[in-house]
XYZ file of C-alpha atoms in Angstrom:
475
model
C 17.119 24.037 -9.625
C 17.722 20.357 -12.125
C 17.736 20.613 -15.871
C 13.738 19.697 -16.617
C 15.229 18.379 -20.137
C 17.228 15.590 -18.869
C 15.326 12.094 -17.400
C 16.021 11.523 -13.807
C 13.315 8.989 -13.019
C 12.659 9.437 -9.004
C 13.032 6.618 -6.661
C 11.229 5.765 -4.371
C 11.111 4.426 -0.808
C 8.194 2.380 1.111
C 7.184 2.788 4.281
C 4.532 0.955 4.842
C 5.995 -2.090 6.712
C 7.555 0.703 9.152
C 6.961 4.348 9.426
C 3.713 4.700 7.706
C 1.549 1.945 10.550
C 4.059 3.869 13.192
C 2.901 7.230 12.766
C -0.789 6.313 12.458
C -1.258 2.454 14.435
C 1.808 3.002 17.043
C 3.518 0.736 15.268
C 0.915 -2.591 15.738
C 1.105 -3.991 12.316
C 1.926 -7.906 13.033
C 4.352 -9.705 10.934
C 1.760 -11.932 9.635
C -0.265 -8.515 8.138
C 3.025 -8.073 6.176
C 4.034 -11.624 4.878
C 1.272 -12.252 1.846
C 2.178 -8.875 0.330
C 5.803 -9.380 0.439
C 6.082 -10.798 -3.036
C 3.782 -8.515 -5.110
C 6.394 -5.716 -2.870
C 9.406 -7.094 -4.437
C 7.975 -6.782 -8.083
C 7.333 -3.004 -7.714
C 11.015 -1.589 -8.104
C 11.501 0.171 -4.854
C 15.035 1.790 -4.277
C 14.178 0.565 -0.459
C 11.168 -1.026 1.312
C 11.764 0.719 5.175
C 10.907 -2.212 7.418
C 12.620 -2.012 10.535
C 14.201 -0.287 12.996
C 12.380 2.812 14.923
C 9.717 1.742 17.123
C 9.263 -1.056 15.262
C 11.507 -3.080 17.446
C 10.229 -2.179 21.074
C 6.282 -2.763 20.155
C 7.334 -6.359 18.384
C 8.488 -7.323 22.133
C 6.087 -4.958 24.094
C 2.845 -5.666 22.534
C 2.868 -8.062 19.718
C 5.272 -10.812 21.631
C 7.248 -11.141 18.633
C 11.413 -11.585 18.128
C 12.103 -8.427 15.894
C 14.722 -10.600 14.339
C 12.753 -13.031 13.876
C 10.393 -10.210 11.790
C 13.535 -9.294 10.135
C 14.949 -12.589 8.807
C 11.243 -13.217 7.040
C 10.785 -10.335 5.565
C 14.874 -10.949 3.898
C 13.774 -14.367 2.856
C 10.602 -12.408 1.196
C 12.384 -9.966 -0.274
C 14.946 -10.841 -3.333
C 15.034 -8.051 -5.474
C 14.675 -5.028 -2.953
C 17.364 -3.231 -0.873
C 15.507 -3.194 3.036
C 15.884 -0.209 5.093
C 15.896 0.529 8.516
C 15.994 3.331 10.954
C 18.519 4.047 13.586
C 19.021 6.065 16.437
C 22.566 6.688 16.203
C 24.202 5.995 19.472
C 21.207 5.207 20.993
C 20.359 2.614 18.678
C 16.433 1.545 18.949
C 16.309 2.499 22.358
C 16.068 5.891 24.390
C 19.427 6.738 25.807
C 23.235 6.585 24.696
C 24.694 2.634 24.460
C 28.358 1.620 25.020
C 30.152 1.455 21.345
C 30.595 -2.023 21.683
C 26.640 -2.648 21.434
C 26.285 -0.200 19.012
C 28.904 -1.754 16.262
C 27.429 -5.310 17.298
C 23.824 -4.430 17.005
C 25.288 -2.868 13.331
C 26.589 -6.126 12.457
C 23.901 -8.514 13.083
C 21.172 -5.933 11.408
C 22.960 -5.974 7.703
C 23.963 -10.098 8.841
C 19.993 -10.013 9.309
C 19.095 -8.552 5.880
C 19.482 -4.692 6.066
C 20.564 -3.047 3.204
C 20.691 0.897 4.053
C 20.777 1.969 7.747
C 19.517 5.481 8.657
C 21.180 6.932 10.952
C 20.090 9.852 12.953
C 20.889 11.927 16.186
C 17.839 13.743 17.837
C 20.359 16.467 18.692
C 21.945 16.846 14.899
C 25.183 16.368 17.208
C 27.721 14.340 14.871
C 29.713 12.857 17.670
C 26.696 10.497 18.449
C 26.569 8.914 14.885
C 30.741 8.285 13.768
C 30.235 4.579 16.159
C 27.600 3.165 13.917
C 28.582 4.685 10.409
C 31.964 3.579 10.572
C 30.450 0.057 11.652
C 27.858 -0.204 8.536
C 30.720 1.227 6.573
C 33.089 -1.681 7.952
C 29.988 -4.308 7.004
C 29.406 -2.800 3.529
C 26.428 -1.460 4.649
C 24.797 1.538 3.027
C 25.368 4.572 5.908
C 23.010 7.125 5.112
C 22.720 9.747 8.163
C 19.668 12.126 8.094
C 19.916 15.565 8.792
C 16.426 15.671 11.159
C 15.051 19.013 10.389
C 13.289 21.641 12.100
C 12.376 25.460 12.344
C 14.025 28.019 14.520
C 16.421 31.100 14.218
C 19.796 28.681 14.634
C 18.561 26.393 11.620
C 19.750 28.635 8.489
C 20.644 26.765 5.115
C 24.005 27.944 6.172
C 23.506 25.285 9.348
C 22.064 22.606 7.162
C 25.314 23.036 4.535
C 27.875 22.839 7.027
C 25.999 19.910 8.277
C 25.789 18.189 5.083
C 29.286 18.581 4.391
C 30.692 17.288 7.925
C 28.067 13.786 7.159
C 29.863 13.430 3.615
C 33.508 14.153 5.541
C 32.101 11.088 8.323
C 31.521 8.740 5.579
C 28.171 8.505 4.670
C 26.696 6.959 1.770
C 24.096 8.964 1.132
C 21.681 11.824 3.467
C 18.180 11.893 4.231
C 16.206 15.498 4.909
C 14.433 13.657 7.325
C 11.374 16.222 8.557
C 9.573 14.542 10.461
C 6.562 17.240 11.358
C 5.701 17.553 7.837
C 7.475 21.523 8.501
C 9.342 21.892 4.830
C 7.948 24.112 3.137
C 7.994 23.618 -0.694
C 9.670 26.432 -1.793
C 12.058 26.061 1.060
C 12.449 22.351 0.165
C 13.761 24.041 -3.568
C 16.056 26.181 -1.614
C 17.636 23.484 0.719
C 17.821 20.426 -1.829
C 19.613 22.928 -4.299
C 21.898 23.898 -1.860
C 22.794 20.651 -0.216
C 23.297 19.078 -4.189
C 25.723 22.188 -4.705
C 27.634 21.598 -1.457
C 28.122 17.266 -1.622
C 28.605 14.854 -4.393
C 26.754 12.350 -2.015
C 22.795 11.605 -3.166
C 20.277 13.176 -0.853
C 16.896 11.729 -0.075
C 13.562 13.749 1.874
C 11.334 12.124 4.345
C 8.366 13.820 5.203
C 5.105 13.287 7.091
C 1.656 15.054 5.987
C 0.414 16.208 9.229
C 0.624 20.174 7.965
C -1.217 18.970 4.788
C 2.310 20.018 2.726
C 4.323 17.210 2.157
C 2.743 15.918 -1.494
C 3.681 19.510 -2.855
C 6.611 19.999 -1.179
C 8.270 16.142 -2.710
C 7.475 17.755 -5.947
C 9.283 21.202 -5.552
C 12.260 18.608 -4.057
C 12.179 15.862 -7.133
C 12.376 19.187 -9.121
C 14.734 21.017 -7.497
C 16.913 17.298 -7.281
C 16.256 15.032 -4.838
C 16.920 11.762 -5.812
C 15.042 10.297 -3.815
C 10.981 10.294 -1.417
C 9.368 8.118 0.845
C 5.915 7.311 0.329
C 3.263 5.271 2.222
C 0.562 2.779 0.268
C -2.352 4.608 0.630
C -3.750 3.301 2.582
C -1.419 4.120 5.954
C -0.727 7.468 3.610
C -1.303 11.128 5.053
C -2.414 12.017 8.349
C 1.225 11.464 10.471
C 2.528 9.132 7.981
C 3.932 9.936 4.233
C 2.498 10.809 1.472
C 0.914 8.026 -1.031
C 2.365 5.903 -2.550
C 0.379 5.840 -5.935
C -0.340 9.669 -5.726
C 3.656 10.872 -6.109
C 4.184 7.991 -8.733
C 1.251 8.991 -11.044
C 2.139 13.197 -9.773
C 5.451 12.608 -11.996
C 4.059 9.822 -14.919
C 4.702 11.340 -18.453
C 7.312 13.978 -17.351
C 11.988 13.569 -16.505
C 11.511 12.271 -13.426
C 8.960 9.649 -13.963
C 9.562 6.692 -11.402
C 8.213 3.914 -14.256
C 6.708 2.027 -11.263
C 3.237 0.092 -12.374
C 0.495 1.656 -10.982
C -1.336 -1.357 -11.531
C 0.296 -3.280 -9.079
C 0.500 -0.558 -7.093
C -3.171 -0.616 -6.538
C -3.053 -4.303 -6.096
C -1.008 -3.590 -3.387
C -3.118 -0.715 -1.322
C -6.450 -3.449 -1.863
C -4.506 -5.615 0.523
C -3.831 -3.423 2.830
C -7.017 -1.407 2.980
C -9.290 -3.944 4.722
C -6.172 -4.211 7.767
C -7.113 0.230 7.702
C -10.759 -0.291 8.599
C -10.094 -2.945 10.673
C -7.505 -0.196 12.870
C -10.259 2.171 12.617
C -12.512 -0.049 13.915
C -10.334 -1.440 16.687
C -9.532 2.340 17.851
C -5.926 1.582 16.814
C -5.920 3.956 14.112
C -6.882 7.630 16.058
C -9.324 9.464 13.721
C -7.255 12.588 15.846
C -4.039 11.698 13.401
C -5.195 11.135 10.141
C -6.452 14.832 9.484
C -4.511 17.972 8.699
C -3.478 19.971 10.916
C -1.636 23.237 9.839
C -0.795 24.317 13.674
C 2.073 21.567 13.413
C 3.820 24.515 11.829
C 3.382 25.883 15.290
C 4.528 22.651 17.535
C 6.444 20.890 15.456
C 5.105 18.276 16.747
C 6.177 14.812 14.505
C 3.370 12.024 13.734
C 4.905 9.647 15.825
C 5.049 11.631 18.784
C 1.131 12.971 18.656
C -0.228 9.549 18.194
C 1.871 8.977 21.909
C 0.472 11.977 23.001
C -2.706 10.923 22.715
C -2.636 7.820 23.744
C -0.773 9.254 26.646
C -3.304 11.717 27.648
C -5.684 8.838 27.459
C -4.821 6.459 29.330
C -4.072 9.388 32.013
C -7.758 10.533 31.361
C -6.898 13.920 30.561
C -7.549 13.575 26.574
C -9.245 16.780 27.343
C -5.910 18.492 27.877
C -4.587 17.728 24.221
C -4.564 20.978 22.985
C -3.003 22.837 26.066
C -0.425 20.128 25.778
C 0.564 20.905 22.268
C 0.965 24.519 22.832
C 2.996 23.685 26.028
C 5.301 21.477 23.564
C 7.085 24.777 21.702
C 7.184 26.363 25.080
C 9.249 23.650 27.071
C 11.588 22.736 23.568
C 12.588 26.778 23.707
C 14.128 25.816 27.238
C 15.649 22.684 26.313
C 18.307 24.170 23.840
C 15.563 24.356 20.886
C 16.018 20.361 19.717
C 14.695 18.497 16.728
C 11.298 16.396 18.064
C 12.550 13.571 17.139
C 12.815 10.332 19.143
C 13.831 10.418 22.086
C 13.866 13.974 22.080
C 10.587 14.430 21.159
C 9.336 12.203 24.104
C 11.540 13.771 26.478
C 10.006 17.051 25.289
C 6.361 15.751 24.838
C 6.214 14.311 27.927
C 7.353 17.722 30.088
C 5.223 19.315 28.210
C 2.566 16.825 29.505
C 3.482 16.987 33.160
C 4.142 21.098 33.396
C 0.276 21.128 32.319
C -1.003 18.453 34.502
C 1.021 20.150 37.316
C -0.198 23.608 36.122
C -4.094 22.320 36.250
C -3.749 20.973 39.591
C -2.343 24.531 41.320
C 1.311 24.300 40.540
C 4.406 25.314 38.238
C 5.492 24.117 35.195
C 8.441 22.004 35.769
C 6.906 20.471 39.337
C 7.327 16.931 37.744
C 10.594 16.452 36.403
C 11.141 13.062 34.787
C 14.752 11.472 34.642
C 14.822 11.554 30.982
C 14.532 15.759 31.087
C 17.250 15.781 33.241
C 19.633 13.934 31.634
C 18.916 16.100 28.990
C 19.393 19.277 30.538
C 22.615 17.100 32.113
C 24.140 17.183 28.666
C 23.246 13.223 28.184
C 22.116 13.114 25.145
C 24.727 15.256 23.690
C 24.732 19.232 22.497
C 21.344 21.241 21.366
C 21.350 24.097 18.717
C 21.028 26.532 21.831
C 22.081 27.207 25.238
C 19.339 25.443 27.720
C 17.052 27.769 29.756
C 19.613 28.633 32.837
C 16.479 29.112 35.134
C 14.847 25.893 34.162
C 17.557 23.757 33.661
C 18.611 24.952 37.628
C 15.056 23.875 38.653
C 14.958 20.468 37.315
C 18.920 19.497 38.077
C 20.192 22.071 40.701
C 23.542 21.713 41.409
C 24.219 18.820 38.971
C 27.329 17.851 36.874
C 26.986 18.713 33.163
C 28.855 16.704 30.540
C 30.305 18.888 26.522
C 31.759 15.672 25.854
C 30.532 12.835 23.746
C 28.016 11.097 25.997
C 29.222 7.678 25.121
C 32.700 8.512 26.069
C 31.252 7.823 29.512
C 30.383 4.209 28.753
C 32.366 1.262 29.245
C 32.037 -1.893 27.001
C 29.328 -3.325 28.342
C 28.779 -6.402 25.607
C 29.957 -9.124 28.182
C 27.766 -8.210 30.872
C 24.587 -8.496 28.712
C 25.810 -11.504 27.462
C 26.355 -12.757 31.418
C 23.162 -11.787 32.310
C 21.207 -13.580 29.669
C 22.805 -16.644 29.536
C 19.845 -18.487 30.435
C 17.703 -17.150 28.194
C 19.613 -16.827 25.388
C 18.692 -19.137 21.762
C 20.779 -16.504 19.276
C 23.457 -14.229 19.586
C 20.292 -11.708 18.431
C 19.697 -12.208 22.270
C 21.712 -9.892 23.486
C 21.570 -7.415 21.820
C 17.417 -7.165 22.809
C 18.327 -7.257 26.066
C 20.761 -4.751 25.937
C 18.480 -2.242 24.873
C 15.221 -3.439 26.393
C 15.911 -5.525 29.487
C 12.895 -6.057 31.708
C 10.885 -6.032 27.980
C 13.222 -8.774 26.695
C 13.154 -11.281 29.743
C 9.319 -10.987 29.586
C 9.080 -12.204 25.902
C 12.110 -14.737 26.500
C 9.929 -16.225 29.063
C 6.547 -16.164 26.422
C 9.046 -17.689 23.699
C 9.976 -20.553 26.297
C 6.225 -21.091 27.626
C 5.342 -20.910 23.468
C 8.368 -23.378 22.984
C 7.797 -25.947 25.749
C 3.748 -25.819 26.420
C 4.935 -25.185 30.623
C 3.077 -22.070 30.847
C 0.237 -21.546 28.746
C -0.918 -18.477 30.825
C 2.372 -16.639 29.242
C 1.204 -17.385 26.047
C -1.724 -15.355 26.293
C -0.275 -11.718 26.714
C -0.717 -10.560 23.192
C -1.677 -6.695 23.412
C -4.154 -6.098 20.910
C -5.154 -2.760 22.895
C -4.521 0.407 22.296
C -0.639 1.998 22.724
C 0.728 2.806 25.947
């Protein structure tokens, strides 16, 4: 445990512009809501502001009809003194399946060129083979490469497992490590043990990211800070708690007057919170913020369902008219997870396991059996196309889902030919900036729809296309 007589101010990464609204309102905060408060946020003295990556890229295009690259440039222009941070899904970039190395390298290059300072890179299976290309690219571009441990529970996930992973991460060239506790599973005294072990094992900084879903995160943060963690992720109070992060103002005040005092100005933080509060009320009134995602759910420790996955499940079931199956699906999630090699539940493994759980519950309720309906992503996972899981797959389930299909044991991206030239050719008629090829590479159909919308807005040729802004609840 850290020496309490030595001053070690805790650093704060603010998540209100990315993970907080991804977890509570399915990533629907438009850029126009962010820009007016940036000047004040820039004065706080945050370690960084997480404002890009994760689901923001997809949601900006698909639902808000915004160019995510333009959002990043506007944020960069406003944050003159603060480092900007993004979440990056390793070889999957910001999508849901692996991309070729040339696309990964170019995306990292353009992210840093457009204003990102810190790239938090993770893999849903903690398969470091899927992180090498992104880390190397971030190092080359002089960006800060942070690798995240996708934290989860299970027989295989021991302290020795995490320490070994952390050592390999440091050897890979990471500038820092993040304990990414996406479902709020890390308990306070487990955090003391884990942070203590990691601080002894590696020389690079350790950051902690957790969600309040299980009600433990604020206490976990306190114990982790005492144990020597360097940075914690928090969200402004109107978009904190529930499936989001602990509140920034609360954590700042909790350490006031201690050796861990952040030194951040509470009055300034309260002014920022006041700015976001009316938008929170609007989201509640419009149904964009679901009260189910605001409370404490201690059963999270059983289900291991992260915040973003919870909001997606509620909306997925609502769209299917199956909201009454919510708790049945939550109980099915750990069973599917076990069948699928006990992966951490984080994008895209959370979506794969969650969707399969929904399919299983619906199949059984209609008189069928589990795994009667198997989406392609489930099949790909069981074929090794996302990487190696910590435990073997359930052989019977694997056989039922993929039959005699080939199962690979090497890095999935090794099968992928360089693809940038192909995307450049396909996007040529729509391209207005270099970054458009990356937008297209990640989400081809969504990108083309956006490019058509953008063209209509610029030319006025098709006014009907300009009326597609989606303000509805997420799908």
